[in-house]
Amino acid sequence: GHPYGFVDRIAKMVPFEIGMTLEKALDREKDLKELYDSEEEVKVLIDMALQLEGLARNAGKHAGGVVIAPSKLTDFTPLYCEAGGVNVVTQLDKDDVEAIGLVKFDFLGLRTLTIIDNTLKNVNARLRRENKEEIDLNALPLDDAAAYQLLGNQQTTAVFQLESSGIKEILGRLKPDKFDDIVAMVALYRPGPLQSGMVDDFIDRKHGARVEYPHPDLEAILQQTYGVILYQEQVMQIAQVLAGYTLGGADLLRRAMGKKKPEEMAKQRAVFVGGAVERGVANSNANYIFDLMEKFAGYGFNKSHSVAYAMLAYQTAWLKAHYPAEFMAAVLSADMDNTDKVVNLIDECRSMNLQVIAPDINHSRYQFTVTPDHKIVYGLGAIKGVGEGAIEHLEVEREANGPFKSLNDLCMRLDLQKFNRRCLEAVLRAGALDKFDHTRATLMHYLPRALQLAEQHQRNDDTGQNDMFGGGQTIAREGGMEEKEEWDIDTLLAGERETLGLYLTGHPVDQYRDELVSIVGRNLRDRLAQPIKEPANGYRRKDANTVKVAGLLMHMRLRNSPSGRIAFLTLDDNTARIDVAVFADAYSAYKNLLVKDRILIVEGSISIDEYNGKPRVRANKIIGLDEERIENGKLLYVSIDGSEQDESQKLQLASQLIDTYKPYLGGKCKVQIRYRTEDEGGEVKVGEQWKVVPDKELLRRLSRLNGVLEARVVY
């Protein structure tokens, strides 16, 4: 019976971490403990929650688990069906199902298979048009240099299983050049092998470090992994070759090692060592090899699983290397319901020099598509607020009756129950109606009238009436739309960000590019081109490589640490991106400035991040652009063109300038005005009493005055 806000406030105090419990939260979070001790309602609520925590909340089913029995399942296991459900499941969990002897298969539905299928459809359609041989995925050569170069260069965004920053770093060190290397990568990139040093051993040995085998007979088994016991199958083979195990017995050994049961392991050690000694292996060496197997069996990966995943990884790398536009269009289509992923994938397209074209009401389909000149056309399905059914209706109408000619034509021909006003506003703000040759402001202004006319036309059709001037046919030709001044760049880009999740036709930083460079010295691309001399952990030193960078705050990730909350930011200035670490002291001082889509100036030390190998700034000071102008702006420079103004207009402009400045007087920034006409020009430094506070609003007001060419802050 508590209100939502009361419970939500308490819930947010519980850290969002794997394995977190209420008991741990009370120990770690002082604010939560204080609330628990001081407020009776909170104490009662948490005490109740502590009693419920850990109980089975509901029955669930495995996403892809299928149980197979030799006869009716009810001969072996009780079954269960959710109320109103259709899927029958076992009442036993996965472990008990195996314990009673049933076979359990996991069938995974992988989105990657759809991506590959869609890529091939588009590529093969193009190859057919060009009279070229179509691609048979099952016949791909596994030694393609371009695919391995892509992997070694860490260009693996959207490549199956190989796209995390951590595995990219390992690929850069490994430089894979054969299929077995990819198989090994899939098996190695897990917490156990990473922490055990197996990954470093594998990479070092691939690049020439000495490989030693525990016994000569094991060379054939461990050669492909450079002497590292990596796969469960290798554990089984060692037991079979060295100690005479049957394959069935070797599988039982593998399971016992994985479960680490002491009694079972003691039995298996006796069997293994006895069998090995019988075959001429020294007792001490047999025990050593058993210890080695036991150690790595806990990390061992199923090789058949790894090979299957590695094949998908190779296929996606091959497609990305050879048909990048079709591949990235398929990936974007698969993730179009996840805006954050779409944003990252569009960034990847740009890094690959693939042009992504804005959505177009007459050419875009639901999914992302590719033009004959290898450009990617934005899919209408990625526009927020436009459903698949609405787009399907639009595509059917477009196929049947041709392209839409105007806003009125669009509204007339669509069923406004299926493609409603909200959908129309979304596609308009996304830029999909730009080909109608009107500003977005004009189209938005006249949209209500176009909808009204379309609805009236529909009512007339329903009642069999025509208006006296011929009805909708003349309306569809459009007229009487007085052009409205386009929205300012901030409004335009905000519309794109709201509907597409990203800035597609511009960037908020563009209008401030020169100003930001004057503040920080160089843009991010040029900054990142500068050498960084400090070692990998240099970012911990406050005096290391001091820099000043600026950009739009695109992403922010928060994390708790023993010293307090820390933030990891990504700044973007449309030339490059850079990561910024804001540790506890700086976070406490500047957390109010850390707002997404805000332009920030950051001072700090730059170094190479030891985890992903990329440059990162450790922030010492953070300031917003407006605050930077007010704090460090020395001069407000205003340029005026009076060449086509008469005396009354000049007087009016002077009056408007005075009225504009008045609310902002009292700052530290001097004012300088440059005035020019056709015949003459000059600059005037305004008196000390006209010093202003040069914030964003003053600059905006000045730039809108008739005759003002430029208003900018000089540092």
XYZ file of C-alpha atoms in Angstrom:
715
model
C 0.000 0.000 0.000
C 2.972 2.373 -0.061
C 3.090 4.978 -2.854
C 5.402 4.269 -5.798
C 7.794 7.139 -5.000
C 8.366 5.883 -1.436
C 9.351 2.390 -2.587
C 11.296 3.635 -5.610
C 13.471 5.877 -3.402
C 14.460 2.883 -1.261
C 14.953 0.526 -4.220
C 17.367 2.959 -5.890
C 19.609 2.838 -2.812
C 20.252 -0.863 -3.415
C 23.347 -1.147 -5.709
C 22.578 -2.651 -9.116
C 25.147 -5.462 -9.087
C 25.137 -9.203 -9.747
C 24.863 -11.129 -6.470
C 23.630 -8.100 -4.500
C 21.386 -8.861 -1.510
C 19.487 -6.614 0.884
C 21.835 -7.653 3.682
C 24.884 -6.612 1.643
C 23.157 -3.374 0.668
C 22.479 -2.482 4.323
C 26.156 -3.121 5.164
C 27.527 -1.114 2.226
C 25.120 1.792 1.744
C 25.166 4.222 4.677
C 22.126 6.171 3.438
C 20.032 3.000 3.262
C 21.126 1.890 6.741
C 20.351 5.317 8.200
C 16.889 5.237 6.621
C 16.335 1.695 7.957
C 17.336 2.727 11.488
C 15.444 6.025 11.544
C 12.128 5.397 9.729
C 9.766 2.749 11.057
C 7.933 2.340 7.716
C 11.217 1.662 5.926
C 12.288 -0.855 8.584
C 8.992 -2.782 8.338
C 9.206 -2.847 4.535
C 12.823 -4.059 4.418
C 12.237 -6.640 7.171
C 9.382 -8.072 5.097
C 11.557 -8.040 1.986
C 14.331 -9.896 3.847
C 11.892 -12.726 4.598
C 10.814 -12.944 0.946
C 14.302 -12.621 -0.587
C 15.553 -15.869 -2.100
C 12.161 -17.560 -2.398
C 11.105 -18.882 -5.804
C 9.227 -15.994 -7.373
C 7.698 -17.991 -10.217
C 8.171 -21.030 -12.419
C 10.224 -20.373 -15.532
C 11.329 -22.175 -18.644
C 14.607 -22.342 -20.546
C 14.576 -20.232 -23.698
C 15.779 -23.076 -25.923
C 15.938 -26.231 -23.796
C 14.297 -29.351 -25.269
C 14.066 -32.691 -23.425
C 13.945 -35.959 -25.367
C 12.763 -39.294 -23.898
C 12.570 -42.826 -25.375
C 8.809 -42.988 -24.653
C 6.147 -40.705 -23.177
C 7.725 -37.945 -21.092
C 5.266 -38.704 -18.291
C 6.968 -42.094 -17.888
C 9.986 -40.184 -16.538
C 9.052 -36.712 -15.300
C 6.044 -34.752 -14.089
C 5.009 -32.001 -16.529
C 3.746 -28.464 -16.017
C 1.780 -25.944 -18.069
C 1.329 -22.303 -17.128
C -2.256 -21.114 -16.683
C -3.495 -20.146 -20.124
C -0.221 -21.279 -21.688
C 0.435 -23.783 -24.466
C 4.038 -24.819 -23.776
C 4.436 -27.960 -21.707
C 7.606 -28.064 -19.589
C 9.151 -30.518 -17.125
C 8.609 -29.845 -13.442
C 12.228 -30.913 -12.847
C 15.029 -28.432 -13.448
C 17.856 -28.985 -15.939
C 20.118 -30.785 -13.439
C 17.429 -33.201 -12.227
C 16.339 -33.921 -15.814
C 19.889 -35.064 -16.615
C 20.195 -36.970 -13.336
C 17.200 -39.184 -14.207
C 18.801 -40.022 -17.564
C 16.943 -37.851 -20.071
C 18.735 -36.110 -22.939
C 18.592 -32.300 -22.926
C 19.379 -30.144 -25.963
C 19.719 -26.364 -26.040
C 18.553 -24.876 -29.349
C 19.694 -21.271 -29.591
C 17.820 -18.748 -31.727
C 20.604 -16.425 -32.866
C 19.867 -13.023 -34.376
C 23.174 -13.394 -36.247
C 21.641 -16.096 -38.453
C 18.976 -13.610 -39.577
C 21.647 -10.970 -40.224
C 23.660 -13.393 -42.381
C 20.531 -14.497 -44.248
C 19.414 -10.915 -44.998
C 22.930 -9.907 -46.050
C 23.147 -12.817 -48.477
C 19.716 -12.072 -49.959
C 20.732 -8.488 -50.732
C 24.234 -9.370 -51.935
C 23.038 -12.206 -54.184
C 20.272 -10.009 -55.624
C 22.958 -7.492 -56.575
C 25.223 -10.203 -58.020
C 22.338 -11.540 -60.114
C 21.745 -8.055 -61.530
C 25.446 -7.843 -62.376
C 25.428 -11.363 -63.907
C 27.967 -12.560 -61.356
C 28.161 -15.835 -59.460
C 26.158 -15.879 -56.247
C 27.772 -16.532 -52.856
C 27.487 -19.980 -51.307
C 28.163 -19.444 -47.628
C 29.060 -23.092 -47.090
C 31.797 -22.828 -49.710
C 33.625 -19.821 -48.233
C 37.414 -20.291 -48.152
C 38.627 -20.257 -44.545
C 41.904 -18.524 -45.419
C 40.587 -15.161 -46.660
C 43.245 -12.501 -45.996
C 40.772 -9.595 -45.891
C 38.695 -11.275 -43.160
C 41.761 -11.953 -40.979
C 43.065 -8.422 -41.554
C 39.723 -7.063 -40.323
C 40.044 -9.186 -37.174
C 43.663 -8.221 -36.531
C 42.830 -4.521 -37.015
C 40.134 -4.835 -34.315
C 37.375 -3.725 -36.716
C 34.981 -6.289 -35.288
C 31.926 -4.242 -34.301
C 28.911 -6.406 -35.329
C 31.137 -9.471 -35.876
C 29.585 -12.353 -33.945
C 31.171 -12.963 -30.507
C 34.148 -10.683 -31.296
C 32.802 -7.154 -30.780
C 33.490 -6.321 -27.122
C 36.323 -3.894 -26.347
C 38.153 -6.593 -24.360
C 38.173 -9.183 -27.132
C 39.146 -6.511 -29.679
C 42.240 -5.784 -27.598
C 43.140 -9.496 -27.530
C 42.559 -9.835 -31.295
C 44.942 -6.922 -31.835
C 47.628 -8.783 -29.872
C 46.900 -12.218 -31.329
C 46.668 -11.200 -35.021
C 44.722 -14.359 -35.991
C 45.630 -15.804 -39.383
C 43.839 -19.165 -39.382
C 40.436 -20.544 -38.429
C 41.786 -22.424 -35.380
C 42.803 -19.059 -33.887
C 39.182 -17.844 -33.986
C 37.995 -21.104 -32.411
C 40.519 -20.558 -29.619
C 39.480 -16.920 -29.144
C 35.843 -17.901 -28.543
C 36.989 -20.428 -25.917
C 39.590 -18.170 -24.252
C 37.570 -14.996 -23.795
C 35.938 -15.976 -20.507
C 36.719 -14.948 -16.908
C 38.565 -18.185 -15.951
C 41.084 -18.273 -18.828
C 41.579 -14.494 -18.672
C 42.429 -14.601 -14.965
C 44.560 -17.753 -15.185
C 47.068 -16.364 -17.695
C 46.055 -18.886 -20.392
C 45.321 -16.053 -22.849
C 48.778 -14.508 -22.472
C 50.441 -17.943 -22.786
C 48.470 -18.699 -25.940
C 49.347 -15.362 -27.590
C 53.034 -15.538 -26.606
C 53.392 -19.081 -27.909
C 51.651 -18.243 -31.191
C 54.212 -15.501 -31.724
C 57.249 -17.662 -31.054
C 57.564 -18.394 -27.330
C 58.772 -21.920 -26.493
C 56.038 -24.581 -26.443
C 56.536 -27.459 -24.021
C 54.357 -30.571 -23.788
C 53.872 -32.472 -20.478
C 54.485 -35.751 -22.373
C 55.584 -36.506 -25.971
C 52.327 -38.397 -26.651
C 50.336 -35.205 -25.987
C 51.912 -33.153 -28.787
C 49.355 -34.299 -31.381
C 46.495 -33.362 -28.999
C 47.815 -29.962 -27.834
C 49.708 -28.779 -30.916
C 46.855 -26.672 -32.355
C 46.558 -24.769 -29.013
C 50.343 -24.332 -28.539
C 50.471 -26.717 -25.565
C 47.591 -25.032 -23.689
C 44.807 -27.376 -22.494
C 41.885 -25.325 -23.776
C 39.047 -27.647 -24.767
C 37.089 -30.260 -22.845
C 37.669 -32.642 -25.738
C 41.435 -32.346 -25.148
C 40.953 -33.456 -21.519
C 39.071 -36.513 -22.788
C 41.707 -37.270 -25.444
C 44.546 -37.059 -22.893
C 42.749 -39.518 -20.615
C 42.130 -41.850 -23.577
C 45.661 -41.722 -25.038
C 47.701 -41.589 -21.833
C 45.636 -43.702 -19.405
C 43.533 -45.968 -21.627
C 40.127 -44.475 -20.783
C 37.186 -45.289 -23.013
C 35.517 -42.178 -24.486
C 32.545 -42.760 -22.178
C 34.861 -43.014 -19.190
C 36.751 -39.930 -20.323
C 33.464 -37.993 -20.442
C 32.746 -39.007 -16.845
C 36.252 -37.799 -15.902
C 35.604 -34.465 -17.634
C 32.340 -34.032 -15.713
C 33.960 -34.961 -12.399
C 36.729 -32.407 -12.960
C 34.170 -29.726 -13.799
C 32.164 -30.396 -10.618
C 35.312 -30.728 -8.418
C 33.863 -33.365 -6.035
C 36.785 -34.560 -3.818
C 35.671 -38.195 -3.422
C 35.041 -38.626 -7.140
C 38.331 -36.919 -7.994
C 40.299 -39.244 -5.686
C 38.795 -42.262 -7.488
C 39.526 -40.780 -10.915
C 43.128 -39.921 -9.960
C 43.767 -43.557 -8.964
C 42.296 -44.813 -12.270
C 44.202 -42.244 -14.371
C 47.587 -42.665 -12.681
C 47.261 -46.458 -12.671
C 46.403 -46.528 -16.380
C 49.200 -44.114 -17.271
C 51.835 -46.023 -15.275
C 50.783 -49.249 -17.032
C 51.584 -47.475 -20.335
C 55.054 -46.449 -19.221
C 54.430 -42.972 -17.784
C 56.332 -42.170 -14.581
C 54.102 -41.980 -11.497
C 55.191 -38.418 -10.670
C 54.571 -37.257 -14.248
C 51.167 -38.971 -14.336
C 50.133 -37.118 -11.154
C 51.479 -33.841 -12.585
C 49.474 -34.291 -15.792
C 46.343 -35.142 -13.775
C 46.827 -31.937 -11.733
C 47.256 -29.994 -14.968
C 44.083 -31.488 -16.453
C 42.176 -30.787 -13.225
C 43.285 -27.159 -13.253
C 42.316 -26.510 -16.856
C 39.191 -28.686 -16.937
C 37.490 -25.999 -14.834
C 38.250 -23.508 -17.607
C 37.820 -25.947 -20.477
C 35.347 -25.059 -23.207
C 33.357 -27.406 -25.390
C 35.269 -27.298 -28.689
C 32.334 -28.283 -30.908
C 30.428 -25.299 -29.490
C 33.448 -23.047 -30.037
C 33.866 -24.202 -33.646
C 30.191 -23.493 -34.422
C 30.460 -20.001 -32.956
C 33.820 -19.397 -34.642
C 32.265 -20.302 -37.997
C 29.576 -17.642 -37.506
C 32.269 -15.183 -36.398
C 34.307 -15.900 -39.546
C 31.275 -15.675 -41.840
C 30.224 -12.302 -40.418
C 33.829 -11.015 -40.619
C 34.024 -12.181 -44.251
C 30.749 -10.474 -45.167
C 31.771 -7.264 -43.394
C 35.134 -7.260 -45.192
C 33.740 -7.906 -48.687
C 30.166 -6.516 -48.644
C 30.227 -3.879 -45.898
C 27.125 -1.887 -46.954
C 24.813 -4.905 -47.226
C 26.185 -6.379 -43.994
C 25.816 -3.188 -41.943
C 22.307 -2.594 -43.363
C 21.317 -6.079 -42.177
C 22.861 -5.480 -38.733
C 21.086 -2.129 -38.386
C 17.787 -3.748 -39.403
C 18.229 -6.500 -36.802
C 18.824 -3.969 -34.007
C 16.506 -1.173 -35.145
C 14.359 -1.496 -32.008
C 17.397 -0.688 -29.830
C 18.226 2.991 -30.316
C 21.551 2.851 -28.444
C 22.755 0.029 -30.691
C 21.610 1.883 -33.831
C 23.606 4.937 -32.723
C 26.768 2.855 -32.219
C 26.279 1.063 -35.534
C 25.805 4.352 -37.419
C 29.095 5.502 -35.858
C 30.687 2.279 -37.098
C 29.341 2.933 -40.616
C 30.922 6.376 -40.567
C 34.253 4.926 -39.436
C 34.005 2.517 -42.410
C 33.335 5.470 -44.766
C 29.826 4.169 -45.443
C 27.316 6.954 -46.039
C 23.987 6.594 -44.219
C 21.241 8.541 -46.033
C 18.416 10.179 -44.088
C 15.038 8.411 -44.230
C 12.918 9.254 -47.273
C 9.151 8.740 -47.417
C 9.411 7.716 -51.095
C 12.434 5.412 -50.960
C 12.917 4.064 -47.436
C 11.478 0.702 -46.520
C 10.809 -0.681 -43.049
C 14.364 -2.049 -42.854
C 17.656 -0.393 -43.776
C 18.430 -0.901 -47.467
C 21.377 -0.313 -49.811
C 21.442 1.852 -52.952
C 23.221 0.765 -56.168
C 26.131 3.050 -55.241
C 26.523 1.295 -51.858
C 24.939 3.898 -49.595
C 22.721 2.782 -46.702
C 19.183 4.187 -46.677
C 17.744 4.727 -43.210
C 14.918 2.342 -42.386
C 11.542 3.847 -41.434
C 11.223 1.150 -38.772
C 14.016 2.821 -36.784
C 11.968 6.018 -36.368
C 10.522 6.174 -32.857
C 6.739 6.320 -32.780
C 6.167 4.660 -36.156
C 5.047 1.038 -35.954
C 5.592 -1.795 -38.411
C 1.904 -1.903 -39.359
C 1.891 1.794 -40.289
C 4.987 1.420 -42.468
C 3.604 -1.706 -44.139
C 0.449 0.263 -45.044
C 2.597 3.107 -46.442
C 4.694 0.707 -48.547
C 1.594 -0.980 -49.999
C 0.097 2.398 -50.985
C 3.405 3.568 -52.483
C 3.798 0.367 -54.513
C 0.228 0.586 -55.799
C 0.012 4.294 -56.694
C 3.560 5.591 -56.949
C 5.614 8.102 -54.948
C 3.945 10.709 -52.760
C 4.052 14.148 -54.375
C 3.379 16.445 -51.434
C 2.246 16.662 -47.828
C -1.397 16.911 -48.924
C -0.982 13.969 -51.300
C 0.539 11.902 -48.484
C -2.303 12.677 -46.068
C -4.958 12.079 -48.754
C -3.684 8.653 -49.752
C -2.913 7.188 -46.340
C -5.449 5.642 -43.999
C -5.057 8.017 -41.064
C -6.273 5.337 -38.683
C -3.168 3.297 -39.578
C -0.714 6.139 -40.218
C -1.863 8.774 -37.741
C -0.781 12.286 -36.858
C 1.833 11.037 -34.381
C 3.452 8.929 -37.127
C 3.389 11.856 -39.560
C 5.011 14.204 -37.038
C 7.714 11.622 -36.307
C 8.671 11.058 -39.974
C 8.607 14.830 -40.544
C 10.949 15.565 -37.618
C 13.208 12.692 -38.734
C 13.639 14.374 -42.124
C 11.720 11.793 -44.165
C 9.551 14.505 -45.792
C 12.435 16.804 -46.811
C 12.075 15.764 -50.475
C 8.767 17.689 -50.590
C 10.969 20.818 -50.952
C 9.577 22.720 -47.989
C 11.221 23.535 -44.679
C 10.318 21.207 -41.821
C 8.855 24.236 -40.035
C 6.527 24.852 -43.016
C 5.411 21.220 -43.175
C 4.745 21.090 -39.426
C 2.781 24.363 -39.614
C 0.526 23.079 -42.411
C 0.195 19.492 -41.177
C -3.034 20.172 -39.206
C -4.635 21.707 -42.328
C -3.507 18.800 -44.512
C -4.975 16.323 -42.015
C -8.229 18.289 -41.815
C -8.584 18.323 -45.615
C -7.781 14.616 -45.828
C -10.336 13.739 -43.148
C -12.955 15.911 -44.889
C -12.178 14.230 -48.195
C -12.497 10.809 -46.552
C -15.895 11.741 -45.041
C -17.103 12.965 -48.447
C -15.996 9.720 -50.075
C -17.760 7.711 -47.396
C -21.023 9.593 -48.017
C -20.613 9.721 -51.806
C -20.300 13.542 -51.948
C -17.947 15.773 -53.954
C -17.201 19.401 -53.217
C -18.230 21.936 -55.836
C -14.630 22.531 -57.019
C -13.696 18.923 -57.687
C -12.605 17.860 -54.229
C -9.346 16.223 -53.329
C -7.802 16.105 -56.793
C -7.018 19.827 -56.707
C -5.970 19.660 -53.064
C -3.460 16.910 -53.828
C -1.634 19.245 -56.221
C -0.907 21.495 -53.238
C -0.869 25.242 -53.107
C -1.191 28.118 -50.743
C 1.628 26.913 -48.470
C 3.488 30.056 -47.490
C 7.095 29.122 -46.736
C 8.016 29.449 -43.064
C 11.514 30.177 -41.808
C 13.251 26.917 -40.956
C 13.678 25.943 -37.318
C 17.019 26.853 -35.784
C 19.700 24.177 -35.912
C 19.179 23.149 -32.275
C 15.460 22.468 -32.892
C 16.159 20.597 -36.134
C 18.768 18.362 -34.559
C 16.696 17.833 -31.415
C 13.886 16.543 -33.657
C 16.275 14.072 -35.289
C 17.638 12.968 -31.916
C 14.121 12.412 -30.520
C 12.926 10.377 -33.506
C 16.120 8.638 -34.671
C 18.136 8.535 -31.464
C 21.043 10.372 -33.119
C 21.999 13.484 -35.045
C 21.954 12.474 -38.699
C 22.174 15.619 -40.861
C 24.366 17.680 -38.540
C 25.810 17.881 -35.053
C 25.130 20.343 -32.200
C 28.866 20.998 -31.889
C 29.194 22.179 -35.519
C 27.940 25.709 -34.785
C 30.444 26.052 -31.928
C 33.393 24.342 -33.623
C 35.622 27.429 -34.038
C 34.768 28.695 -30.557
C 35.632 25.357 -28.934
C 38.938 25.169 -30.807
C 39.778 28.671 -29.574
C 39.086 27.473 -26.002
C 40.903 24.115 -26.034
C 43.438 24.559 -28.849
C 42.470 21.765 -31.272
C 39.587 19.436 -32.125
C 39.454 15.862 -30.848
C 40.701 14.298 -34.079
C 43.836 16.448 -34.014
C 44.216 15.945 -30.267
C 44.118 12.157 -30.625
C 46.717 12.358 -33.397
C 49.236 13.735 -30.869
C 51.594 11.136 -29.331
C 50.928 10.108 -25.724
C 54.173 9.370 -23.901
C 52.897 7.981 -20.620
C 52.681 4.189 -19.983
C 49.363 2.350 -19.834
C 48.673 3.259 -16.196
C 49.788 6.850 -16.613
C 46.259 8.200 -16.255
C 46.666 7.685 -12.496
C 49.310 10.423 -12.365
C 47.788 13.879 -12.074
C 50.743 15.592 -13.771
C 50.746 13.300 -16.824
C 50.129 14.838 -20.266
C 47.799 17.660 -19.213
C 45.214 18.462 -21.911
C 42.019 20.412 -22.453
C 39.288 18.794 -24.573
C 35.736 19.729 -25.514
C 32.721 17.914 -26.908
C 29.110 16.893 -26.497
C 28.400 14.447 -23.663
C 27.041 11.462 -25.615
C 27.177 8.634 -23.064
C 27.678 8.373 -19.326
C 28.163 5.265 -17.178
C 28.207 5.446 -13.369
C 29.934 3.023 -11.017
C 30.406 2.761 -7.263
C 33.938 2.513 -5.878
C 35.395 2.346 -2.338
C 36.189 6.084 -2.535
C 32.759 7.075 -3.895
C 30.847 7.266 -7.153
C 32.801 7.574 -10.404
C 31.639 8.321 -13.961
C 32.892 7.299 -17.388
C 31.941 9.776 -20.122
C 32.165 9.799 -23.900
C 32.661 13.236 -25.489
C 32.040 13.793 -29.213
C 32.863 16.892 -31.293
C 31.900 15.372 -34.683
C 35.557 14.860 -35.599
C 36.240 12.083 -33.066
C 35.250 10.718 -29.660
C 37.212 10.426 -26.448
C 36.566 8.668 -23.134
C 36.780 10.661 -19.910
C 37.112 9.149 -16.423
C 35.649 11.285 -13.627
C 36.857 9.865 -10.307
C 35.193 10.362 -6.933
C 36.547 13.835 -5.994
C 35.882 15.312 -9.445
C 32.489 13.601 -9.687
C 31.413 15.087 -6.362
C 32.480 18.570 -7.535
C 31.033 18.489 -11.064
C 28.160 15.950 -11.048
C 25.557 18.684 -11.697
C 27.241 19.471 -15.032
C 27.155 15.864 -16.243
C 23.974 16.065 -18.307
C 23.580 14.143 -21.556
C 23.759 16.284 -24.744
C 25.550 19.111 -22.925
C 28.755 20.607 -24.337
C 31.550 20.261 -21.789
C 35.139 21.487 -21.571
C 37.361 19.084 -19.616
C 40.856 19.657 -18.254
C 42.863 16.646 -17.166
C 45.629 14.173 -17.964
C 45.501 11.969 -21.066
C 46.936 8.465 -21.269
C 46.353 5.084 -22.884
C 43.708 3.040 -21.094
C 45.336 -0.201 -19.958
C 42.174 -2.220 -20.687
C 41.148 -1.208 -24.210
C 44.309 0.463 -25.517
C 42.495 3.734 -26.338
C 43.307 7.282 -25.162
C 41.413 8.384 -22.070
C 41.344 11.626 -20.086
C 41.240 11.684 -16.295
C 39.195 14.803 -15.477
C 40.537 17.356 -12.988
C 38.177 20.196 -13.953
C 34.898 20.267 -15.916
C 32.995 23.332 -17.104
C 30.000 23.901 -19.409
C 30.310 26.081 -22.529
C 28.046 28.808 -21.121
C 30.030 28.882 -17.864
C 33.297 28.985 -19.857
C 32.039 32.023 -21.803
C 31.050 33.850 -18.622
C 34.219 32.911 -16.719
C 36.877 33.273 -19.435
C 35.344 35.250 -22.313
C 37.388 38.438 -22.832
C 35.477 40.050 -25.689
C 32.028 39.839 -27.276
C 32.562 40.540 -30.971
C 29.511 41.647 -33.005
C 29.696 42.183 -36.793
C 26.983 44.315 -38.440
C 26.203 44.885 -42.125
C 24.476 48.230 -42.684
C 25.037 48.458 -46.429
C 21.366 48.066 -47.373
C 19.824 49.918 -44.418
C 18.405 53.431 -44.488
C 18.817 55.882 -41.609
C 15.636 54.774 -39.813
C 16.698 51.125 -39.993
C 20.131 51.997 -38.605
C 18.561 53.874 -35.707
C 16.185 50.979 -35.103
C 19.118 48.500 -35.038
C 21.038 50.706 -32.600
C 17.980 50.830 -30.350
C 17.531 47.042 -30.571
C 21.209 46.482 -29.714
C 20.899 48.640 -26.592
C 17.683 46.859 -25.540
C 19.321 43.465 -26.128
C 22.437 44.260 -24.089
C 20.687 45.867 -21.098
C 19.559 42.653 -19.306
C 23.098 41.228 -19.564
C 25.105 44.183 -18.220
C 27.356 43.730 -15.216
C 29.629 40.985 -16.551
C 33.381 40.839 -17.182
C 33.270 40.612 -21.003
C 33.994 43.712 -23.083
C 32.004 44.454 -26.253
C 33.453 45.287 -29.659
C 31.267 46.106 -32.659
C 32.388 45.995 -36.271
C 30.119 48.007 -38.559
C 30.383 48.165 -42.311
C 28.496 49.660 -45.260
C 29.146 49.527 -49.002
C 31.550 52.472 -48.734
C 33.131 52.285 -45.323
C 33.573 50.300 -42.146
C 35.112 50.424 -38.732
C 35.345 48.858 -35.272
C 34.211 50.376 -31.995
C 35.165 49.187 -28.509
C 32.188 49.987 -26.319
C 32.792 51.619 -22.924
C 33.531 49.732 -19.698
C 29.979 50.293 -18.445
C 28.742 48.020 -21.269
C 30.581 44.897 -20.120
C 28.190 41.948 -20.388
C 27.506 38.375 -19.292
C 27.949 36.597 -22.674
C 25.662 33.598 -22.225
C 23.913 31.533 -24.897
C 20.696 33.559 -24.758
C 22.478 36.885 -25.426
C 24.314 35.404 -28.419
C 21.043 33.952 -29.740
C 19.214 37.282 -29.419
C 22.024 39.189 -31.130
C 22.270 36.738 -34.041
C 18.537 37.167 -34.732
C 18.698 40.946 -35.121
C 18.306 42.111 -38.722
C 21.747 43.209 -39.951
C 23.855 41.280 -37.429
C 26.193 38.961 -39.346
C 27.992 37.384 -36.410
C 28.062 37.404 -32.616
C 30.857 35.419 -30.951
C 32.955 35.312 -27.811
C 36.724 35.821 -28.069
C 38.964 34.196 -25.429
